[in-house]
Coordinates of C-alpha atoms in Angstrom, one line a residue:
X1 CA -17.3 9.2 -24.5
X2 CA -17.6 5.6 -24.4
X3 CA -15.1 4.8 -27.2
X4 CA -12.5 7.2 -25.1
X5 CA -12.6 5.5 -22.1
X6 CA -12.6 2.3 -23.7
X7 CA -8.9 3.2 -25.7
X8 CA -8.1 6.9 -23.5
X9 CA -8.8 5.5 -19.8
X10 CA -5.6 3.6 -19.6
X11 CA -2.8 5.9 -21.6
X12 CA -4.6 8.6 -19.1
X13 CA -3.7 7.1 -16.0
X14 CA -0.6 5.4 -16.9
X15 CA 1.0 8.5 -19.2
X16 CA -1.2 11.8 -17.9
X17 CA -1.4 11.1 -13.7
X18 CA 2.1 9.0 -13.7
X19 CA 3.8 11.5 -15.9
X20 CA 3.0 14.4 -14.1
X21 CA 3.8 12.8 -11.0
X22 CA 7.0 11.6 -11.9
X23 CA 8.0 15.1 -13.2
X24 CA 6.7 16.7 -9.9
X25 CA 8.6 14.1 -7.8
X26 CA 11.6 14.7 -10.0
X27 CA 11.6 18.8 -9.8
X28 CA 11.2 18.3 -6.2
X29 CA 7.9 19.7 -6.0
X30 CA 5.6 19.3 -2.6
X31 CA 4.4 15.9 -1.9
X32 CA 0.7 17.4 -1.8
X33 CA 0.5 17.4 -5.0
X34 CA 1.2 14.0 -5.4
X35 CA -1.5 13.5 -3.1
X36 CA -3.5 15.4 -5.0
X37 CA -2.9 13.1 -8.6
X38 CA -3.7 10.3 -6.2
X39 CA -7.3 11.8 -5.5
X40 CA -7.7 12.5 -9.7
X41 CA -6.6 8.9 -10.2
X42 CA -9.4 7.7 -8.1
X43 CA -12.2 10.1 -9.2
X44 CA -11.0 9.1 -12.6
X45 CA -11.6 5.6 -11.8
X46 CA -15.2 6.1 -10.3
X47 CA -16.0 8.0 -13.4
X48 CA -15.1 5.6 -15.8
X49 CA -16.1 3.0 -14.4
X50 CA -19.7 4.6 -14.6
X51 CA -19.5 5.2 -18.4
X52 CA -18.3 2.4 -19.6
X53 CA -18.9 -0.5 -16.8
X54 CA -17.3 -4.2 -16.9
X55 CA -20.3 -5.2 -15.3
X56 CA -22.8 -2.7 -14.2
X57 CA -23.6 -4.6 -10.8
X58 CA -20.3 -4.0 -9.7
X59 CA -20.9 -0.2 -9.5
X60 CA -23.4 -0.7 -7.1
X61 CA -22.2 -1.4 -3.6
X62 CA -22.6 -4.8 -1.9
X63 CA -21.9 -3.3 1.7
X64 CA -18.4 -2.9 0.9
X65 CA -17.9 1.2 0.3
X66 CA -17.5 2.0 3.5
X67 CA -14.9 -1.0 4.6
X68 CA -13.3 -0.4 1.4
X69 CA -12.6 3.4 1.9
X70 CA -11.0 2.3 5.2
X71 CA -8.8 0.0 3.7
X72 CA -7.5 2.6 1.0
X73 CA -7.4 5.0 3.6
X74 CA -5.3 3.2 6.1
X75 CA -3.3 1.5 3.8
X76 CA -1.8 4.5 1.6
X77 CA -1.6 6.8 5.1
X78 CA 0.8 3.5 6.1
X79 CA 2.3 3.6 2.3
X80 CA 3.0 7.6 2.9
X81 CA 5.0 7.3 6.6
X82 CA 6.9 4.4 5.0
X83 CA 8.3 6.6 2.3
X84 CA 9.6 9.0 5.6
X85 CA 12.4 6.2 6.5
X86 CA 13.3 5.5 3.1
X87 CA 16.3 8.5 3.3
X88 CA 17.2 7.2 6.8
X89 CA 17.4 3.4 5.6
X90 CA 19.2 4.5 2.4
X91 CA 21.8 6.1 4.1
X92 CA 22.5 3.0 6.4
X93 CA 23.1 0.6 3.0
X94 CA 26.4 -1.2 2.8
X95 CA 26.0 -0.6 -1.0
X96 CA 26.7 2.5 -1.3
X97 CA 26.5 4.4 -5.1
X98 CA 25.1 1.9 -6.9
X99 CA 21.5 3.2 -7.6
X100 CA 21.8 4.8 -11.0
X101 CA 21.5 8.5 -10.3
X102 CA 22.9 9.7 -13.9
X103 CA 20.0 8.0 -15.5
X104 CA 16.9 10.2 -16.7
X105 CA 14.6 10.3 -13.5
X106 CA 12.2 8.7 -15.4
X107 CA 14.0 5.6 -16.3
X108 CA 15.4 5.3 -12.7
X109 CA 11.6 5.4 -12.0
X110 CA 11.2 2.3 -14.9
X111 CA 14.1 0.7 -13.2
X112 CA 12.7 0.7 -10.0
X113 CA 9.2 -0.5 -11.1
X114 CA 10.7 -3.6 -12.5
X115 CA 12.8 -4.3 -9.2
X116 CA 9.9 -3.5 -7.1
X117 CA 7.4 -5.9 -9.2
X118 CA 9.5 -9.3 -9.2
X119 CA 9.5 -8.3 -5.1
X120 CA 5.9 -8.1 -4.8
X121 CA 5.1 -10.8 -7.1
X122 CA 6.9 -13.4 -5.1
X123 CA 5.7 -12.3 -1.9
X124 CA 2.1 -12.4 -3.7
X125 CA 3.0 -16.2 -5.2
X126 CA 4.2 -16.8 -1.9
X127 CA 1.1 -15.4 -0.1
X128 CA -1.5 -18.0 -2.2
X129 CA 1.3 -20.8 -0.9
X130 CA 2.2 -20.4 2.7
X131 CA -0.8 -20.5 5.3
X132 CA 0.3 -18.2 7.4
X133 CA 0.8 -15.7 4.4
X134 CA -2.6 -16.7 2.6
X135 CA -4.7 -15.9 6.4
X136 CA -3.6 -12.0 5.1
X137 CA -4.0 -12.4 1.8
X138 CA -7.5 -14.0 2.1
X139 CA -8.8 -10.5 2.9
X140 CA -8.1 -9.4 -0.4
X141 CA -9.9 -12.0 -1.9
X142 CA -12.9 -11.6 -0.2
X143 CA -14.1 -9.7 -2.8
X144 CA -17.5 -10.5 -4.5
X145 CA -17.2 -7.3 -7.0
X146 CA -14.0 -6.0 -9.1
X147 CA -13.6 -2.1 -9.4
X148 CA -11.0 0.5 -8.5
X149 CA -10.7 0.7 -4.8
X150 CA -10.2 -3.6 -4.3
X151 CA -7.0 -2.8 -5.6
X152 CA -6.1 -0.5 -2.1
X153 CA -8.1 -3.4 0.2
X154 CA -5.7 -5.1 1.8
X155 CA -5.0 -6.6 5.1
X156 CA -2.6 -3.7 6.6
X157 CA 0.2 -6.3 7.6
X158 CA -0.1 -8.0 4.3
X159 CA 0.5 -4.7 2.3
X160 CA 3.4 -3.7 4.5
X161 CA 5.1 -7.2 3.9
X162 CA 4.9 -6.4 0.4
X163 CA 6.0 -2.8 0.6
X164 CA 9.2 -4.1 2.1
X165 CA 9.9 -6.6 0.3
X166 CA 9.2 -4.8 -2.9
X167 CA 11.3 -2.2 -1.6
X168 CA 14.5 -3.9 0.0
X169 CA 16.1 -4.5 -2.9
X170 CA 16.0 -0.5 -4.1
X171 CA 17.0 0.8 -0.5
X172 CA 19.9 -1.7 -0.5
X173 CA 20.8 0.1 -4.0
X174 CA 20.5 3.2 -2.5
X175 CA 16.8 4.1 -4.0
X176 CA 16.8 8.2 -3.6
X177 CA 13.5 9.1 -1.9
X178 CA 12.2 11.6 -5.2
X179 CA 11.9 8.0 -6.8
X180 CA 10.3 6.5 -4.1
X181 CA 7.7 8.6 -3.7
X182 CA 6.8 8.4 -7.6
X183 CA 7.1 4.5 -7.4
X184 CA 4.8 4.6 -4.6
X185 CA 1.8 7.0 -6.5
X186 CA 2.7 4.6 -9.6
X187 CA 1.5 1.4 -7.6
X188 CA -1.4 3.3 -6.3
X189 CA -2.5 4.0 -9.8
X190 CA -2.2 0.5 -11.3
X191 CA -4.0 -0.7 -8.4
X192 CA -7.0 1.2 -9.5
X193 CA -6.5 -0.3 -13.1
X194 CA -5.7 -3.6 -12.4
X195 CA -9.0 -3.8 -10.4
X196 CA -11.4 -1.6 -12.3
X197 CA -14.6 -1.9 -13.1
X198 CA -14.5 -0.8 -16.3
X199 CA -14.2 -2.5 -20.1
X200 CA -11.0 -0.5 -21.6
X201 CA -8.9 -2.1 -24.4
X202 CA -5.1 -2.2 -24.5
X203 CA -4.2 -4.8 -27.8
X204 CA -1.3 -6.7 -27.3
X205 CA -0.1 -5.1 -24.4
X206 CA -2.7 -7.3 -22.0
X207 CA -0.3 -9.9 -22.1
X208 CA 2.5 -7.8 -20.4
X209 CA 0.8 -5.5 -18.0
X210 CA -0.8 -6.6 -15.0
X211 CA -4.5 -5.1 -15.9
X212 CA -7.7 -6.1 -15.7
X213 CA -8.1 -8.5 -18.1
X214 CA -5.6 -11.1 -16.8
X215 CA -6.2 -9.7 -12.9
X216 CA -9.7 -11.0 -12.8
X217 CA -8.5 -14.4 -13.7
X218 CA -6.2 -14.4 -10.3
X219 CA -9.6 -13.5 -8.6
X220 CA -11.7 -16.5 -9.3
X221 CA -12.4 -18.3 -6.0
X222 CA -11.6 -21.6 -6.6
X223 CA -8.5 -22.6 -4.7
X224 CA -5.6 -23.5 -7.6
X225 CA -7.5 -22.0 -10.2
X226 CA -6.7 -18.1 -9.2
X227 CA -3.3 -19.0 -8.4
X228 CA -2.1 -17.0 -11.9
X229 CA -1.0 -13.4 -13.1
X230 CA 0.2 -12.7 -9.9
X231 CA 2.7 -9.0 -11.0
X232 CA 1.6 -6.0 -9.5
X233 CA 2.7 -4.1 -12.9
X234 CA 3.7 -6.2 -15.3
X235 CA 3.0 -10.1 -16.0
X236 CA 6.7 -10.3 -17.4
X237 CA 7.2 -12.4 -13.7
X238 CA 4.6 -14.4 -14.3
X239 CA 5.7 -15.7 -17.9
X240 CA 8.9 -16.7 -16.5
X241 CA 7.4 -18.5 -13.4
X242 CA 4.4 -19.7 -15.3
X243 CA 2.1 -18.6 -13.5
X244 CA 0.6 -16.5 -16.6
X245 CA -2.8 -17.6 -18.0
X246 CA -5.4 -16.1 -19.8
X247 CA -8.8 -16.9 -21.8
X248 CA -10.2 -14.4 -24.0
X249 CA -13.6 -15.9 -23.8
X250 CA -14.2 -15.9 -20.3
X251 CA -16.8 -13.8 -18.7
X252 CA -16.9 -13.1 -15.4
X253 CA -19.6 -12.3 -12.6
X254 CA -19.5 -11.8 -8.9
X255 CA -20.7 -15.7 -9.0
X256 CA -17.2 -16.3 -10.4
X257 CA -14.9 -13.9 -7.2
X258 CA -14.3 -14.5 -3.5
X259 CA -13.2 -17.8 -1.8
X260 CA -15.1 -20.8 -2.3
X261 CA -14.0 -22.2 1.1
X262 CA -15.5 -19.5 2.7
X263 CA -17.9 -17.8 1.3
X264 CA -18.9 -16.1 4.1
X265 CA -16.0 -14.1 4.9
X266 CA -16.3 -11.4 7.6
X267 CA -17.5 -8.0 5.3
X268 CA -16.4 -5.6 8.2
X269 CA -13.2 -3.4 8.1
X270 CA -12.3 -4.6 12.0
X271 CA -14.0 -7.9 11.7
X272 CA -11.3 -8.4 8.8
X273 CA -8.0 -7.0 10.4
X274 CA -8.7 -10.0 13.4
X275 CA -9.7 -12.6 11.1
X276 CA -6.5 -14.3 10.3
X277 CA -5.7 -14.1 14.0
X278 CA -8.9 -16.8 13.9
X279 CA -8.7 -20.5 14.1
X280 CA -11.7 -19.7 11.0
X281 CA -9.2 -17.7 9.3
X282 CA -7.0 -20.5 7.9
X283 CA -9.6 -20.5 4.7
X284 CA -9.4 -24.4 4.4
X285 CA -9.8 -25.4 0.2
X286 CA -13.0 -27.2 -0.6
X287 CA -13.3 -29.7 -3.2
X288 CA -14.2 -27.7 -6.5
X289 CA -17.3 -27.5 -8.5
X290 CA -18.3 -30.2 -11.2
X291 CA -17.2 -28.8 -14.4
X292 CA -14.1 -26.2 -13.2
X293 CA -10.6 -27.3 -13.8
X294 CA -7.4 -26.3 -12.5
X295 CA -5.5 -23.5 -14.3
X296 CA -3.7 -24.5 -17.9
X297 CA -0.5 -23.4 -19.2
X298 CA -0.4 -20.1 -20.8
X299 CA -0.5 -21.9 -24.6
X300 CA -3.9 -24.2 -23.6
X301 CA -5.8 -21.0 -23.0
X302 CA -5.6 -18.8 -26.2

């Protein structure tokens, strides 16, 4: 069981659940089902994070469950009713015809997955740059354990500047809503990998997709040092940018996550929705640890 998870886990989610939901979205079958591949996706994650754990620890929780299933829970209800005004919005675009309808659904879906992920990524690079942006994005980092659901724990202002930025570029194209809807259950899912808690292999491929491996690296709290591997689904951004870094040696623990200056960031759901309206929400940097160094280029860490 151990040996599937660790090669099975992530050709399951990103093949089986995205597959099925692209072909649903694309036959023009009910949204509830979607839904419902959104609920497998996470009880999938749960599960295999419990057989074959990153870190055991993390599958404990550290007062977090409950603020965390209010962050999923408010932040895909907000992702759902913004997929409502995509047909309105669409049919408002200047551009009119130049979203690729004659393509194979699925590569329209491909299509708008890369589109979508240079849009977040800059808003993300952006968000670890601007103060005003980073008050937002702090919650986020907050984290003091990696697994599936830190992925859908987001400040709800901060995920809806990223839907719409990731998104402006497609509805100016004329994005039809079928794709929308299996763009939007394909970023839930990689949240839930890109976060999880649990030790899969994917080869080569770690240094394109925007999983674990490298996504734990953009979570270490020391300010500079987890500015890297900012994609949402792919690291292909990141290259370019050179922002991309990875160590294959490193370890991590919850010693290694959060924000070093603050390591005391509110742990409640409401307490964190006010905090960057704080004058203690600014997250000031503090002068790093003896011994950590700022993030190398790509070719000083392999």
């Amino acid at each position: 069981m151990r040996t599937l998870v660790r090669y099975g886990y992530v050709p399951f989610m990103l093949l089986a659940i995205n597959g099925a939901g692209i072909t649903i979205a694309a036959s023009g079958g009910s949204k509830l089902w979607l839904l419902g591949l959104l609920l497998l996706a996470i009880a999938s994650s749960f599960l295999a994070e419990r057989v074959l754990p990153y870190r055991e620890e993390w599958n404990t929780p550290h007062d977090d469950d409950h603020r965390d299933t209010a962050h999923a829970t408010v932040n895909e209800t907000l992702t759902l009713a913004s997929l409502i005004v995509v047909p309105v919005l669409t049919a408002l675009t200047p551009f009119d015809g130049l979203w690729p309808h004659e393509w194979p659904f699925v590569l329209q879906v491909l299509a708008a997955i890369l589109v979508a992920d240079l849009g977040i990524t800059l808003v993300h690079l952006a968000s670890h740059k601007i103060p005003v942006l980073w008050r937002l994005h702090a919650v986020h980092h907050s984290v003091k354990r990696a697994y599936g659901f830190n992925g859908l724990m987001k400040h709800p202002l901060h995920q809806t500047l990223e839907t719409a930025v990731g998104f402006a570029p497609l509805i100016l194209l004329g994005l039809p809503t079928p794709v929308a809807f299996a763009l939007a259950l394909c970023a839930a899912v990689q949240l839930l990998l890109q976060h999880s808690n649990v030790d899969y292999r994917v080869g080569p491929l770690r240094t394109v997709l925007a999983l674990n491996q490298a996504h734990r690296f953009h979570h270490l709290k020391w300010a500079g040092i987890g500015d890297v591997n900012f994609g949402l689904f792919t690291l292909i951004w990141d290259h370019l940018l050179g922002t991309y870094s990875y160590d294959p040696e490193r370890r991590f623990t919850s010693d290694d996550l959060g924000m070093a200056a603050k390591p005391n960031y509110p742990n409640d759901y409401l307490a964190q929705l006010a905090e960057p309206f704080r004058a203690s929400g600014a997250c000031t940097d503090e002068p790093q640890p003896e011994g950590v160094t700022q993030r190398q280029p790509d070719s000083a860490t392999h």
